[in-house]
Amino acid sequence: MPDDAPREDEHKVDAEAPVVADPVAAALLEHFEGAVFHESHGQPVVYLDRAQWAEAAMFLRDEQQFTMLLDVTAVDHLLDIERLHVEGVAPERFEIVANFISHPRNRRIRLIAEVPAADPEVASLAPLYDSADAAEREVYDMFGITFPGHPDLTRILMPDDWIGHPLRKDDSPARVPVTFKEDPGPR
Amino acid sequence: MSKHSLDPLERQTDEGAQELRPQHELVVTGGPWPELEGESQTMIINMGPQHPSTHGVLRLMMELDGETVVRAKPVVGYLHTGMEKTGEELTYVQGATNVTRMDYAAPLSNELVWAMAVERLLDVEVPPRAVWARMMLQELGRIGSHLLFQATNGMDIGAVSMLLYGWREREELLRLLEMITGLRMNHNFIRPGGIAADLPDGWQEETLRVCNIVEAGIAEYDSLLTENPIWLERMVGVGTITTEQALSLGVTGPILRSTGFAWDLRTAQPYLAYDEVDFEVIYTENGDCFDRYRIRLYEIAESIKIVRQCVEKMPRGDYRLQDKKVTPPPRPRINESMEALIHHFKLFTEGFKVPAGETYVTVESPRGEIGCYLVSDGTGKPSRLHIRGPSFYNLAAMAPMMEDRLVADAVAVISSVDPIMGEVDR
C-alpha cells in the first residue's frame, strides 16, 4: 500500500498537502483548483478563489447534498492587529463567509473567499439558495460588497439614502453627528 | 413672543385658508358604480411598522387584489441599532451584555451562543455544573419564549384572554429567572467560562414549583384552544409552507419542524449535555399555522421534562472555569490576595485576550438555529461579531405563506412565524 502513495501524489498540485479528514472538503479540493482546507477549531473550512464561489455552492448543493445555506456574511480585516494565517491563501481586505449545512449527512462546511478592496464583488448565491437573498443584501448594506446576479440588491437595514457602509472598519461610528430635538444644529 | 416659539397655536393663522376651500359644493351620489374593466386592479398597502400585530416594528408591503394578498414583502431595519458594530467595541467580558439584547424574548440563547463561541476560540471547557445549569436555563428560556408566543398568538387570532393566561405563567417564570440570574430579562448570566454565579439556595424547589405551574397552564391552553372550532377555523390550513421551501429559505426551528422535518440541533448535533437527557423532538406534517402553534405548545412540555432532569442530575462542583485569565476570582479572595485583586481588575478593565482565529457556533434557540460567527485578531475585543438570527431568515418564509390568502390570514401568519425584530435588525 505505501508504494502506491507517491504515484498518486504526483498528480496533485501540492504534494505536501495535509491529509484532509473531511470528505466534503476533500471533494471540494479535488474539484476546485487552488482551494485550501483549514481546520478551524474542529470545523472544516475551505478557502476558495472568489471566481469559484457560485460554482462551489452549486457543487455543494447538487452533488454533496448540502440542503441549506445557513448564513452569508463578510469580515473587514483592515485594522486587524494579528490575522489568522492560512497556508496558501493570499489575504485581502475583505473576506466573504458562507456556512452550509447538509441535513441528510448531518455535516457542516464553511466556505471563505478573499475579496480585494479595489473590486469588492462576488457572484450571488441567491439563484441557488433563497436564503442568500436577504443575507447578501445585508452584506451589501454593511460592507459595500456587490453581488452580480442578485435579483434585488438594495439596502436592507440602513435607510435607502444612507451614505457609507457601517461595518467597514474605516466607517467610524462618530462620523454621523448626534442631534438632539430643539437643538439649532448638530453638536 | 420669542422668535422660535414652539407652541404650534401661536403660529397658526387663517391666511391663505380661503383659497384652499373647494369652489363648488361636494356631493356624494349613490351607485351604480362603474365596473372595473379588464383585469382586476391591485393596490399596494403597507402593514406596519406600527401595526399592533406585527410584534414590534415589522413592515409588510402587500399587494392586494380585493382582500387577497397577491404578493408580500417584509421590510426590516426599523430597529437597527448597529449591535454588531457595538460588539467590536466591547471586550469579551462585556460582550454578553450586547448580544443578550438581540433576541430579547430568549436572551439566554444569545448569551449561550456568544459564550460558546468565545470558549471555542480560547479552546477551554467549562465544568459540568456550568454545562447543566446552562442547559436548564436554556430550557427555562425556551419555556418563557414559547409562553410569550402562546399569549401573543392567542391575542392576534382573537382569543384575547390567552394574553392574560400566557402572561400569568410567564410572570412566574420570569420571577424564577430573576431569582437565579438577578434579572428578569437581558440576564448577562451565561458568560465565557461558565455562569456568573452559583445557583441560589432553594432553586430546586422553586424551579419544580414553576414547572408544575407551567404544566398546569399548558394543559389549560390545550383544552381552551386546541379543539376550539373558531381557533381551528382561523389556523388549520392557513399559511402553509413545504419542507423544500423552508430548506431553501434557510428556515429553522418550529417552522421547519412543522413541515414534517424533524430537525433539532439538540438531538442532531448535541451541544451542552443534551445527549444525556431524555426528550422528544416535536414535529408535525402540515406546515400550517395550527401546527406551528401545536409544536410550540408541546415543546414547552418537553422543555419541562428536560428542566426536571436537570434538577435531578445537577452535578456539584465549580460553576465556572477556574482560569484566572478568563473568569474573575471569588469575591472573598480579593480581600486577602493581591493577585486575585489584580486579576479581577484586569479582567473588568481590559478583559482577556483571545488568540487570532474564527469560528461559527450554533445553538437551537426557541426560534431556530442561532449562530455566532466570531473573528478574533488576538486582542481583547472581537474583530467581527456576527449573529445569525433565526428570525432574520424565518421572516422570508412569510411571503410564500401569505400569498393567495386573505389579509386576515396575514395576521395569523405573522404571529405564527413569531419573529423578534431585535434579532432581525440587530
Coordinates of C-alpha atoms in Angstrom, one line a residue:
Chain A
M1 CA 0.0 0.0 0.0
P2 CA 2.6 2.6 0.8
D3 CA 4.2 2.0 -2.6
D4 CA 1.1 3.4 -4.3
A5 CA 1.0 6.6 -2.4
P6 CA 3.8 8.5 -4.1
R7 CA 2.4 7.9 -7.6
E8 CA -1.0 9.2 -6.5
D9 CA 0.7 12.3 -5.2
E10 CA 2.4 13.2 -8.4
H11 CA -0.9 14.3 -9.9
K12 CA -1.6 16.7 -7.2
V13 CA -0.5 20.3 -7.4
D14 CA 0.8 20.4 -3.9
A15 CA 2.5 17.1 -2.9
E16 CA 2.7 18.1 0.7
A17 CA -0.9 18.9 1.2
P18 CA -2.1 17.9 4.6
V19 CA -4.4 14.9 4.9
V20 CA -8.0 16.2 4.6
A21 CA -10.1 14.3 7.1
D22 CA -13.4 15.9 6.0
P23 CA -14.9 14.1 2.9
V24 CA -16.7 17.2 1.7
A25 CA -13.7 19.4 1.9
A26 CA -11.7 16.7 0.1
A27 CA -14.2 16.6 -2.7
L28 CA -14.1 20.4 -3.0
L29 CA -10.3 20.4 -3.1
E30 CA -10.4 17.8 -5.9
H31 CA -12.9 19.8 -8.0
F32 CA -11.6 23.3 -7.4
E33 CA -8.1 24.2 -8.2
G34 CA -6.4 26.4 -5.6
A35 CA -8.9 25.5 -2.9
V36 CA -7.3 25.3 0.6
F37 CA -8.5 23.3 3.5
H38 CA -8.2 24.6 7.0
E39 CA -9.4 23.1 10.2
S40 CA -10.7 25.9 12.4
H41 CA -11.2 24.7 16.0
G42 CA -12.5 21.4 14.8
Q43 CA -14.7 22.8 12.0
P44 CA -14.0 22.2 8.3
V45 CA -13.3 25.4 6.3
V46 CA -12.4 25.7 2.7
Y47 CA -10.8 28.8 1.2
L48 CA -11.7 29.4 -2.4
D49 CA -10.9 31.8 -5.2
R50 CA -13.9 34.1 -5.4
A51 CA -14.3 33.2 -9.1
Q52 CA -15.3 29.7 -8.0
W53 CA -17.8 31.0 -5.3
A54 CA -21.1 30.3 -7.0
E55 CA -19.8 27.1 -8.7
A56 CA -18.7 25.7 -5.4
A57 CA -22.1 26.4 -3.8
M58 CA -23.8 24.7 -6.7
F59 CA -21.4 21.7 -6.3
L60 CA -22.3 21.5 -2.6
R61 CA -26.0 21.7 -3.3
D62 CA -26.3 19.4 -6.2
E63 CA -23.6 16.8 -5.6
Q64 CA -22.9 16.9 -1.8
Q65 CA -26.5 17.1 -0.5
F66 CA -26.0 20.5 1.2
T67 CA -29.6 21.3 1.7
M68 CA -29.4 24.7 3.4
L69 CA -27.3 27.8 3.1
L70 CA -27.4 29.0 6.7
D71 CA -25.7 32.3 6.5
V72 CA -23.7 34.6 4.3
T73 CA -21.6 37.3 6.0
A74 CA -18.4 39.2 5.5
V75 CA -15.4 40.4 7.5
D76 CA -13.3 43.5 7.1
H77 CA -9.7 42.8 8.1
L78 CA -8.5 46.4 7.6
L79 CA -7.4 47.1 11.2
D80 CA -6.6 43.6 12.4
I81 CA -3.6 43.6 14.7
E82 CA -3.0 40.0 14.0
R83 CA -4.7 37.8 11.5
L84 CA -5.2 34.1 11.2
H85 CA -2.7 32.9 8.7
V86 CA -3.7 30.0 6.4
E87 CA -1.1 28.5 4.2
G88 CA -1.8 29.0 0.6
V89 CA -4.3 31.9 1.0
A90 CA -3.3 35.4 -0.2
P91 CA -5.0 37.7 2.4
E92 CA -7.2 40.6 1.1
R93 CA -9.1 43.2 3.0
F94 CA -12.5 41.6 2.9
E95 CA -13.5 38.0 3.4
I96 CA -16.9 36.6 2.4
V97 CA -18.1 33.7 4.6
A98 CA -20.9 31.2 3.9
N99 CA -22.0 28.5 6.2
F100 CA -23.7 25.4 4.8
I101 CA -25.4 22.5 6.4
S102 CA -26.4 19.1 5.0
H103 CA -29.3 17.6 6.9
P104 CA -29.1 14.2 5.3
R105 CA -25.4 13.9 6.0
N106 CA -25.5 15.9 9.3
R107 CA -22.4 17.9 8.3
R108 CA -21.5 21.4 8.1
I109 CA -18.9 23.2 6.0
R110 CA -17.8 26.8 5.7
L111 CA -16.6 28.5 2.5
I112 CA -14.5 31.6 2.7
A113 CA -13.3 33.7 -0.3
E114 CA -10.9 36.7 -0.2
V115 CA -12.3 39.9 -1.7
P116 CA -10.0 42.8 -2.6
A117 CA -11.0 46.3 -1.5
A118 CA -10.4 47.6 -5.0
D119 CA -13.0 45.4 -6.6
P120 CA -15.5 44.2 -3.9
E121 CA -17.6 41.8 -6.0
V122 CA -18.7 38.2 -5.6
A123 CA -21.2 36.2 -7.6
S124 CA -24.5 35.9 -5.9
L125 CA -25.8 32.7 -4.4
A126 CA -29.4 33.8 -4.5
P127 CA -30.2 31.9 -7.7
L128 CA -29.1 28.7 -5.9
Y129 CA -30.4 29.3 -2.3
D130 CA -33.3 31.6 -1.5
S131 CA -31.8 32.3 1.9
A132 CA -28.9 34.2 0.2
D133 CA -31.3 36.9 -0.8
A134 CA -31.6 38.7 2.5
A135 CA -28.2 37.7 3.7
E136 CA -26.4 39.2 0.7
R137 CA -28.5 42.4 0.9
E138 CA -27.2 42.7 4.5
V139 CA -23.6 42.2 3.4
Y140 CA -24.0 44.8 0.6
D141 CA -25.6 47.2 3.1
M142 CA -23.0 46.8 5.8
F143 CA -19.8 46.2 3.7
G144 CA -20.5 47.5 0.2
I145 CA -19.7 44.2 -1.4
T146 CA -21.8 43.8 -4.6
F147 CA -23.3 40.5 -5.8
P148 CA -23.8 40.3 -9.6
G149 CA -26.8 38.0 -10.2
H150 CA -28.7 39.1 -7.1
P151 CA -32.3 39.9 -8.0
D152 CA -32.8 43.0 -5.8
L153 CA -29.5 44.2 -4.3
T154 CA -30.7 47.1 -2.2
R155 CA -30.1 48.2 1.4
I156 CA -31.9 46.2 4.0
L157 CA -31.1 47.6 7.4
M158 CA -30.0 51.1 6.8
P159 CA -32.1 53.8 5.1
D160 CA -32.0 53.7 1.3
D161 CA -30.3 57.1 1.1
W162 CA -27.6 56.3 3.6
I163 CA -24.0 57.1 2.6
G164 CA -21.3 54.6 3.5
H165 CA -21.2 51.0 4.8
P166 CA -21.4 50.9 8.6
L167 CA -19.5 47.7 9.3
R168 CA -16.4 48.7 7.3
K169 CA -13.6 49.4 9.7
D170 CA -13.0 52.9 8.2
D171 CA -16.6 53.9 8.8
S172 CA -16.4 55.5 12.2
P173 CA -19.4 55.4 14.4
A174 CA -18.8 59.1 15.3
R175 CA -19.0 60.1 11.6
V176 CA -22.6 60.9 11.9
P177 CA -23.1 63.8 14.4
V178 CA -25.7 63.3 17.1
T179 CA -28.5 65.8 17.0
F180 CA -31.0 66.4 19.8
K181 CA -34.5 67.7 19.5
E182 CA -34.8 71.5 19.6
D183 CA -31.1 72.0 19.0
P184 CA -30.3 74.6 16.4
G185 CA -27.9 72.2 14.7
P186 CA -25.7 69.2 15.2
R187 CA -23.2 69.4 18.1
Chain B
M1 CA -43.1 86.4 21.8
S2 CA -39.8 84.6 21.1
K3 CA -38.7 84.2 17.6
H4 CA -38.6 80.4 17.7
S5 CA -41.8 79.7 19.6
L6 CA -42.5 76.0 20.0
D7 CA -46.2 76.5 20.6
P8 CA -48.0 75.5 17.4
L9 CA -51.0 77.5 18.3
E10 CA -49.0 80.7 18.2
R11 CA -48.0 80.0 14.6
Q12 CA -51.5 79.3 13.3
T13 CA -53.1 81.9 11.0
D14 CA -56.1 81.8 8.7
E15 CA -54.1 83.4 6.0
G16 CA -54.4 81.6 2.7
A17 CA -57.0 79.2 4.0
Q18 CA -59.8 80.7 1.9
E19 CA -58.1 79.7 -1.3
L20 CA -57.8 76.1 -0.3
R21 CA -61.5 75.6 0.2
P22 CA -63.4 73.9 -2.7
Q23 CA -65.0 76.3 -5.1
H24 CA -68.1 74.1 -5.7
E25 CA -70.2 72.0 -3.3
L26 CA -69.1 68.4 -2.9
V27 CA -71.8 65.8 -3.2
V28 CA -71.7 62.1 -3.0
T29 CA -74.2 60.2 -5.1
G30 CA -75.1 56.5 -4.7
G31 CA -74.3 53.9 -7.4
P32 CA -74.4 52.3 -9.8
W33 CA -70.6 52.4 -9.6
P34 CA -68.7 51.8 -12.8
E35 CA -67.5 48.2 -13.2
L36 CA -63.7 47.9 -13.4
E37 CA -62.8 47.0 -16.9
G38 CA -60.4 44.2 -17.9
E39 CA -58.1 42.6 -15.3
S40 CA -58.8 43.3 -11.6
Q41 CA -56.7 46.2 -10.2
T42 CA -54.3 45.6 -7.4
M43 CA -53.1 48.0 -4.8
I44 CA -50.1 48.1 -2.6
I45 CA -50.6 48.8 1.1
N46 CA -48.2 48.9 4.0
M47 CA -48.9 46.9 7.1
G48 CA -46.8 48.3 9.9
P49 CA -44.3 49.2 11.1
Q50 CA -46.7 50.4 13.8
H51 CA -49.4 47.8 13.4
P52 CA -50.1 46.1 16.7
S53 CA -50.0 42.6 15.3
T54 CA -46.5 42.9 13.8
H55 CA -44.7 42.2 17.1
G56 CA -42.5 45.2 17.1
V57 CA -41.6 47.2 14.0
L58 CA -42.0 44.9 11.1
R59 CA -43.4 46.5 8.0
L60 CA -45.0 44.3 5.3
M61 CA -45.7 45.6 1.8
M62 CA -48.6 43.8 0.5
E63 CA -50.1 43.9 -3.0
L64 CA -53.8 43.3 -2.6
D65 CA -56.4 42.2 -5.1
G66 CA -59.6 42.9 -3.2
E67 CA -58.9 41.1 0.1
T68 CA -56.4 38.6 -1.4
V69 CA -52.7 39.0 -0.9
V70 CA -51.0 38.7 -4.3
R71 CA -47.5 39.4 -3.1
A72 CA -46.0 40.2 0.3
K73 CA -42.6 41.6 1.1
P74 CA -41.2 42.1 4.6
V75 CA -39.3 45.4 5.0
V76 CA -37.0 45.4 8.0
G77 CA -34.4 47.7 9.6
Y78 CA -36.6 49.9 11.8
L79 CA -34.9 48.5 14.9
H80 CA -31.3 48.5 13.5
T81 CA -29.1 49.8 16.3
G82 CA -25.7 48.6 15.0
M83 CA -25.2 45.9 17.6
E84 CA -22.6 44.1 15.5
K85 CA -20.6 47.3 15.3
T86 CA -21.1 47.8 19.0
G87 CA -19.8 44.3 19.6
E88 CA -16.5 45.3 18.0
E89 CA -16.1 48.0 20.7
L90 CA -16.8 45.8 23.7
T91 CA -14.4 43.4 25.4
Y92 CA -15.1 39.7 25.5
V93 CA -16.2 40.1 29.1
Q94 CA -18.7 42.9 28.2
G95 CA -19.9 41.3 25.0
A96 CA -22.6 39.2 26.6
T97 CA -24.5 42.4 27.7
N98 CA -24.7 43.3 24.0
V99 CA -25.7 40.0 22.4
T100 CA -28.3 39.3 25.1
R101 CA -30.4 42.3 23.8
M102 CA -30.7 40.9 20.3
D103 CA -33.4 38.2 20.8
Y104 CA -35.0 39.8 23.8
A105 CA -37.6 37.1 24.2
A106 CA -35.0 34.4 24.6
P107 CA -31.9 36.2 25.9
L108 CA -30.3 33.1 27.4
S109 CA -29.8 31.5 23.9
N110 CA -27.9 34.6 22.7
E111 CA -25.7 34.6 25.7
L112 CA -25.0 30.9 25.4
V113 CA -24.0 31.1 21.7
W114 CA -21.7 34.0 22.4
A115 CA -20.1 32.3 25.4
M116 CA -19.6 29.1 23.4
A117 CA -18.0 30.9 20.5
V118 CA -15.5 32.7 22.8
E119 CA -14.8 29.4 24.6
R120 CA -14.2 27.7 21.2
L121 CA -11.7 30.3 20.3
L122 CA -10.0 30.0 23.7
D123 CA -10.1 26.2 23.5
V124 CA -11.4 25.9 27.0
E125 CA -14.0 23.6 28.5
V126 CA -16.5 24.6 31.2
P127 CA -17.1 22.5 34.3
P128 CA -20.1 20.1 34.3
R129 CA -22.1 22.1 36.7
A130 CA -21.9 25.1 34.4
V131 CA -23.0 22.9 31.5
W132 CA -26.0 21.6 33.2
A133 CA -27.0 24.9 34.7
R134 CA -26.7 26.4 31.2
M135 CA -28.9 23.7 29.8
M136 CA -31.5 24.2 32.4
L137 CA -31.5 27.9 31.7
Q138 CA -31.8 27.3 28.0
E139 CA -34.9 25.3 28.6
L140 CA -36.4 27.8 31.0
G141 CA -35.7 30.4 28.3
R142 CA -37.4 28.3 25.7
I143 CA -40.5 27.9 28.0
G144 CA -40.6 31.7 28.5
S145 CA -40.3 32.4 24.8
H146 CA -43.0 29.9 23.9
L147 CA -45.3 31.2 26.6
L148 CA -44.9 34.6 25.1
F149 CA -45.8 33.1 21.8
Q150 CA -48.9 31.4 23.2
A151 CA -50.0 34.7 24.8
T152 CA -49.5 37.0 21.8
N153 CA -50.6 34.4 19.2
G154 CA -53.9 34.0 21.1
M155 CA -54.4 37.7 21.1
D156 CA -53.6 38.1 17.4
I157 CA -56.1 35.4 16.5
G158 CA -58.8 36.8 18.7
A159 CA -58.6 34.7 21.9
V160 CA -57.7 37.8 23.9
S161 CA -57.9 36.1 27.3
M162 CA -54.9 33.9 26.2
L163 CA -52.8 37.0 26.6
L164 CA -53.6 37.1 30.3
Y165 CA -53.2 33.4 30.8
G166 CA -49.8 33.4 28.9
W167 CA -48.6 36.3 30.9
R168 CA -49.7 34.8 34.2
E169 CA -47.4 31.7 33.7
R170 CA -44.6 33.7 32.1
E171 CA -44.6 36.0 35.1
E172 CA -43.9 33.1 37.4
L173 CA -41.1 32.0 35.1
L174 CA -39.5 35.5 34.9
R175 CA -39.6 35.6 38.8
L176 CA -37.7 32.3 38.8
L177 CA -35.2 33.6 36.3
E178 CA -34.8 36.7 38.5
M179 CA -34.1 34.6 41.5
I180 CA -31.5 32.6 39.6
T181 CA -29.8 35.3 37.5
G182 CA -30.8 38.5 39.2
L183 CA -32.7 40.0 36.3
R184 CA -35.9 39.2 34.6
M185 CA -34.6 39.8 31.1
N186 CA -31.2 40.5 29.5
H187 CA -29.6 38.4 32.2
N188 CA -25.9 38.6 31.3
F189 CA -25.7 35.4 33.3
I190 CA -24.1 32.9 30.9
R191 CA -20.6 34.3 30.4
P192 CA -17.5 33.0 28.7
G193 CA -16.1 30.5 31.2
G194 CA -19.3 29.4 32.8
I195 CA -22.1 31.2 34.6
A196 CA -21.9 34.4 36.6
A197 CA -22.9 33.0 39.9
D198 CA -23.8 29.7 41.5
L199 CA -27.4 28.7 41.6
P200 CA -29.1 30.3 44.7
D201 CA -30.3 28.4 47.8
G202 CA -33.6 26.7 47.2
W203 CA -33.5 26.8 43.4
Q204 CA -34.6 23.2 43.1
E205 CA -37.9 23.7 45.0
E206 CA -38.7 27.0 43.2
T207 CA -37.8 25.5 39.8
L208 CA -40.0 22.5 40.3
R209 CA -42.8 24.7 41.6
V210 CA -42.7 26.9 38.5
C211 CA -42.6 23.7 36.3
N212 CA -45.8 22.5 37.9
I213 CA -47.5 25.9 37.4
V214 CA -46.5 26.0 33.7
E215 CA -47.5 22.4 33.2
A216 CA -51.0 23.2 34.6
G217 CA -51.0 26.3 32.4
I218 CA -50.3 24.5 29.1
A219 CA -52.9 21.8 29.9
E220 CA -55.4 24.7 30.3
Y221 CA -54.3 26.3 26.9
D222 CA -54.6 22.9 25.3
S223 CA -58.2 22.4 26.5
L224 CA -59.0 26.1 25.7
L225 CA -57.7 26.3 22.2
T226 CA -56.6 23.0 20.5
E227 CA -60.1 21.8 19.9
N228 CA -61.9 25.1 19.8
P229 CA -63.8 25.3 16.4
I230 CA -63.1 29.0 15.9
W231 CA -59.4 28.5 16.6
L232 CA -59.3 25.7 14.1
E233 CA -61.1 27.7 11.6
R234 CA -58.5 30.5 11.8
M235 CA -55.5 28.3 11.9
V236 CA -55.8 24.9 10.1
G237 CA -54.6 25.0 6.5
V238 CA -53.6 28.7 6.8
G239 CA -50.1 29.8 5.9
T240 CA -48.7 26.5 4.6
I241 CA -45.1 26.0 3.7
T242 CA -43.4 22.9 2.3
T243 CA -40.1 21.4 3.5
E244 CA -38.4 22.3 0.2
Q245 CA -39.4 25.9 0.5
A246 CA -38.3 26.0 4.2
L247 CA -34.9 24.5 3.4
S248 CA -34.2 26.8 0.5
L249 CA -35.2 29.9 2.6
G250 CA -33.0 28.9 5.5
V251 CA -35.9 28.5 7.8
T252 CA -35.2 26.6 11.0
G253 CA -36.8 25.8 14.3
P254 CA -40.5 25.1 14.9
I255 CA -41.4 26.3 11.4
L256 CA -39.1 23.8 9.8
R257 CA -40.4 21.1 12.2
S258 CA -44.0 21.9 11.3
T259 CA -43.4 20.8 7.7
G260 CA -42.7 17.2 8.8
F261 CA -38.9 17.6 9.0
A262 CA -37.8 16.6 12.5
W263 CA -34.6 18.6 12.7
D264 CA -33.5 19.8 16.1
L265 CA -29.9 20.7 16.8
R266 CA -30.3 19.4 20.3
T267 CA -30.5 15.9 19.1
A268 CA -28.9 16.1 15.6
Q269 CA -25.7 17.8 16.8
P270 CA -25.9 17.8 20.6
Y271 CA -24.1 20.5 22.5
L272 CA -24.0 21.0 26.3
A273 CA -25.3 17.7 27.7
Y274 CA -28.4 17.3 25.5
D275 CA -27.3 13.7 24.7
E276 CA -27.6 12.8 28.4
V277 CA -31.2 13.9 28.9
D278 CA -34.4 12.3 27.6
F279 CA -36.8 14.3 25.5
E280 CA -38.7 14.1 22.2
V281 CA -38.4 16.3 19.1
I282 CA -41.9 17.5 18.3
Y283 CA -42.8 17.7 14.7
T284 CA -45.9 17.7 12.6
E285 CA -46.8 17.2 8.9
N286 CA -48.9 20.0 7.6
G287 CA -46.8 23.1 7.9
D288 CA -49.6 25.4 8.7
C289 CA -50.3 28.0 11.5
F290 CA -52.1 25.4 13.6
D291 CA -49.1 23.1 13.5
R292 CA -46.7 25.8 14.5
Y293 CA -49.0 26.6 17.5
R294 CA -49.1 22.9 18.5
I295 CA -45.4 22.4 18.2
R296 CA -44.6 25.3 20.4
L297 CA -47.2 24.2 22.9
Y298 CA -45.9 20.7 23.2
E299 CA -42.3 21.9 23.2
I300 CA -43.0 23.6 26.5
A301 CA -43.9 20.1 27.9
E302 CA -40.6 18.7 26.5
S303 CA -38.6 21.5 28.0
I304 CA -40.2 21.0 31.4
K305 CA -39.1 17.4 31.1
I306 CA -35.5 18.5 30.5
V307 CA -35.6 21.0 33.4
R308 CA -36.8 18.3 35.8
Q309 CA -34.0 16.0 34.7
C310 CA -31.5 18.9 35.2
V311 CA -32.8 19.5 38.7
E312 CA -32.4 15.8 39.4
K313 CA -29.0 15.4 37.8
M314 CA -27.3 18.7 38.5
P315 CA -23.7 17.9 39.3
R316 CA -21.8 19.5 42.2
G317 CA -18.6 21.5 41.8
D318 CA -17.5 24.7 40.2
Y319 CA -20.0 26.8 38.3
R320 CA -17.3 28.4 36.3
L321 CA -13.8 27.8 35.0
Q322 CA -11.0 28.3 37.5
D323 CA -8.8 30.1 35.0
K324 CA -7.8 33.4 36.3
K325 CA -7.3 34.8 32.8
V326 CA -10.9 34.1 31.8
T327 CA -13.1 34.2 34.9
P328 CA -12.9 36.5 37.9
P329 CA -11.7 35.1 41.3
P330 CA -14.3 34.5 44.0
R331 CA -15.1 37.8 45.8
P332 CA -13.7 36.8 49.2
R333 CA -10.3 36.0 47.6
I334 CA -9.9 39.7 46.6
N335 CA -9.8 40.8 50.2
E336 CA -6.8 38.5 51.0
S337 CA -4.8 38.1 47.8
M338 CA -3.0 40.7 45.8
E339 CA -3.0 38.5 42.7
A340 CA -6.7 38.0 42.9
L341 CA -7.3 41.7 43.1
I342 CA -5.0 42.3 40.1
H343 CA -6.8 39.6 38.0
H344 CA -10.2 41.0 39.0
F345 CA -9.1 44.5 38.0
K346 CA -7.5 43.4 34.7
L347 CA -10.5 41.3 33.7
F348 CA -13.0 44.0 34.2
T349 CA -11.0 46.9 32.7
E350 CA -9.3 45.4 29.7
G351 CA -10.7 41.9 29.6
F352 CA -8.7 38.9 28.3
K353 CA -7.0 38.4 25.0
V354 CA -8.3 35.7 22.6
P355 CA -5.9 34.2 20.0
A356 CA -6.5 35.1 16.4
G357 CA -9.0 32.8 14.7
E358 CA -12.5 32.4 13.5
T359 CA -15.4 30.2 14.4
Y360 CA -19.1 29.6 13.9
V361 CA -21.1 28.2 16.8
T362 CA -24.7 27.3 16.7
V363 CA -27.4 26.6 19.3
E364 CA -31.1 25.7 18.9
S365 CA -32.9 28.8 20.2
P366 CA -36.7 28.8 20.5
R367 CA -36.9 30.3 17.1
G368 CA -34.4 28.0 15.3
E369 CA -30.7 27.9 14.7
I370 CA -29.0 30.9 16.2
G371 CA -25.3 31.2 15.2
C372 CA -22.4 33.3 16.2
Y373 CA -19.6 33.9 13.7
L374 CA -16.7 35.4 15.7
V375 CA -13.4 36.6 14.4
S376 CA -10.6 37.5 16.8
D377 CA -7.5 39.4 15.9
G378 CA -5.6 38.5 19.0
T379 CA -6.7 41.5 21.1
G380 CA -9.2 41.9 23.9
K381 CA -12.1 42.8 21.5
P382 CA -13.6 40.8 18.7
S383 CA -12.6 41.9 15.2
R384 CA -16.0 40.8 13.9
L385 CA -19.1 39.6 15.7
H386 CA -22.0 38.3 13.5
I387 CA -25.1 36.8 14.9
R388 CA -27.2 34.6 12.6
G389 CA -30.6 35.4 13.9
P390 CA -33.1 32.7 13.1
S391 CA -35.9 35.3 12.8
F392 CA -34.0 37.1 10.1
Y393 CA -34.3 34.1 7.8
N394 CA -37.7 32.9 9.1
L395 CA -39.2 36.3 8.0
A396 CA -38.6 35.4 4.4
A397 CA -41.0 32.5 4.8
M398 CA -43.8 34.9 5.4
A399 CA -44.1 35.7 1.6
P400 CA -44.9 32.2 0.4
M401 CA -47.1 31.6 3.5
M402 CA -49.3 34.7 2.8
E403 CA -49.6 34.6 -1.0
D404 CA -53.1 33.9 -2.3
R405 CA -54.5 34.1 1.2
L406 CA -56.7 36.8 2.8
V407 CA -55.4 39.8 4.6
A408 CA -56.9 38.5 7.8
D409 CA -54.8 35.3 7.5
A410 CA -51.7 37.5 7.2
V411 CA -52.1 38.4 10.8
A412 CA -52.2 34.7 11.8
V413 CA -49.1 34.1 9.6
I414 CA -47.0 36.9 11.2
S415 CA -48.0 35.7 14.6
S416 CA -47.1 32.0 13.8
V417 CA -43.7 32.9 12.5
D418 CA -43.0 34.5 15.9
P419 CA -40.4 37.0 14.7
I420 CA -38.3 39.0 17.2
M421 CA -37.4 42.2 15.4
G422 CA -34.4 42.9 17.8
E423 CA -32.8 39.9 16.4
V424 CA -33.7 40.6 12.8
D425 CA -32.4 44.1 12.7
R426 CA -29.6 43.8 15.4

